[in-house]
Structures are given as C-alpha cells and as structure tokens.
C-alpha cells in the first residue's frame, strides 16, 4: 500500500442518523464452538431462535431500509421465521466463511443500490445491541464500528511447549478495544476492500473493519454497551436469556436508558 491509497479524512465524514441504510446479517455458519449439531443461529433463546431476536431488534432500528441475510445453501429453517416474512428482509446464499457471506450480500445489494449507500454488517448472534448505540453509530463517521473498551488488564501471551502460555507483556489497556458489530461503511468501498482483502490476504480478514484497515482506512470506534456480546458458548445463551427477560420486564419498558461504559 502506498500513501496515495490512504483514505482522505473528509470522505469519512459523519452522515445524519436519518439517512437510509441497509443491514447485512451473515448467518450461513455452523457455530462449531457451541458444540451442537444445530447451527448456532437457530438455537432456542427465550422460546424462539436466536436469529429471530436479532432480526426483530434490527427491524426496530430507525430508518432501516432493508436487511439481507446470508444463509447456507441447504438452510430450510430461515423461511419459517416470522421475521422472514417482513418485506424488508431478503436472503442470499452465503459462503463457507463469514467474509464470503458478507461479500455475497454486498454483491446482491450493489446490483440495486448506489455505491455510497450506507451498509451496516451485524452478527446474527448479537441479539441485544441497544438502539441508542445504533443511533450513535449512525451519527459517527462513514466508516465506524461498535466496540467495547477493555476493562480488564490485557496480557500478551508467549506460547511454550506443551500447549501452555506465559505472559510476554502487559498491553496498555487504554489502547485496547474489543470489536463488536454492527460495523458500518459505504457499500462500494466495503465491497472493494473486502474483495481485495480476500484475494490478497484472506487470513487477515476477521471482520469488515479489518478489510478496510488493510486498504489504509481507519474506522471510528464507537463505544457500545456491554449487553452487545456475541453468543458464542453455551453459557452465553443463559446470560442472553436473562438479559432479554430483564429488558422485557414491565419495569424496563420505555425508552432505553443505557449508556456505553468504560469501566475502570
């Protein structure tokens, strides 16, 4: 990459939260870390599939134009969801990796929307993102992502024999953020960066922001609430159900009062 590849700062200017946008939800994976035969996105959570909660949440975001869900070629469950019947919800066939699914959705969207269209990519396994965080993300720079500032002391590991690890060093906690989703970028730019990254260095593409970074861009970090965790392990389902029940209790009804935190 040369200096001429870097993104001019003014191109990453904020957009108004009222501008329309699309959301991509990659949901073609198997979720192997859950240790279940059923794909993670269809595991039951508070009496309905995990992905149904996520889609219900997204459909309530302000000014969302449409949602593209990338599903597996042999998926026979998605169309049975009540949320799948919403006219704003569309599907494409995803790929073997998350990035392949996102690119498939971007290709689909590029055939009908201009390249400057704002796109948010959100994990199917993050059903609890706060609407207030979505508004802050929409009001942020044109390339941005929700993230959680590290609250624990962060250690860099030194692998040793026998599969063990020792501490190599302690990293400055103030510089460590845990990436979440949604991650936001203009449609054309994200599609180009993701396609280029998958061709040149696929191992480095762990999320959409990493593809933008490889092309010389610097997405803005937007602090998010701690409830926006990703359901990855069985215990996460228990925590997600507890938070859902708390959020839906009569005492919690009304506008969200959550604020992003930076725990000391």
Coordinates of N, CA, C and O in Angstrom, one line a residue, residues 154-159 165-170:
X154 N -4.8 -6.4 30.2 CA -4.7 -7.3 29.0 C -3.2 -7.8 28.9 O -2.3 -7.0 29.0
X155 N -3.1 -9.1 28.8 CA -1.8 -9.7 28.7 C -1.6 -10.3 27.4 O -2.5 -10.9 26.8
X156 N -0.4 -10.1 26.8 CA 0.0 -10.7 25.6 C 0.7 -12.0 25.9 O 1.6 -12.1 26.8
X157 N 0.3 -13.1 25.3 CA 0.8 -14.5 25.6 C 2.1 -14.8 24.8 O 2.3 -14.4 23.7
X158 N 2.9 -15.7 25.5 CA 4.1 -16.3 24.9 C 3.9 -17.8 24.9 O 3.9 -18.4 25.9
X159 N 3.5 -18.4 23.7 CA 3.3 -19.9 23.7 C 4.6 -20.6 24.1 O 5.7 -20.2 23.7
X165 N 1.0 -21.4 27.9 CA 1.3 -20.0 27.6 C 1.8 -19.2 28.8 O 1.3 -19.5 29.9
X166 N 2.8 -18.4 28.6 CA 3.3 -17.5 29.7 C 3.0 -16.1 29.2 O 2.7 -15.8 28.1
X167 N 3.1 -15.1 30.2 CA 2.9 -13.7 29.9 C 4.1 -13.2 29.2 O 5.2 -13.3 29.8
X168 N 3.9 -12.6 28.0 CA 5.0 -11.9 27.4 C 5.1 -10.5 27.9 O 6.2 -10.0 28.2
X169 N 4.0 -9.8 27.9 CA 4.0 -8.4 28.4 C 2.5 -8.0 28.7 O 1.6 -8.7 28.3
X170 N 2.4 -6.9 29.5 CA 1.1 -6.3 29.7 C 0.9 -5.2 28.7 O 1.8 -4.3 28.6

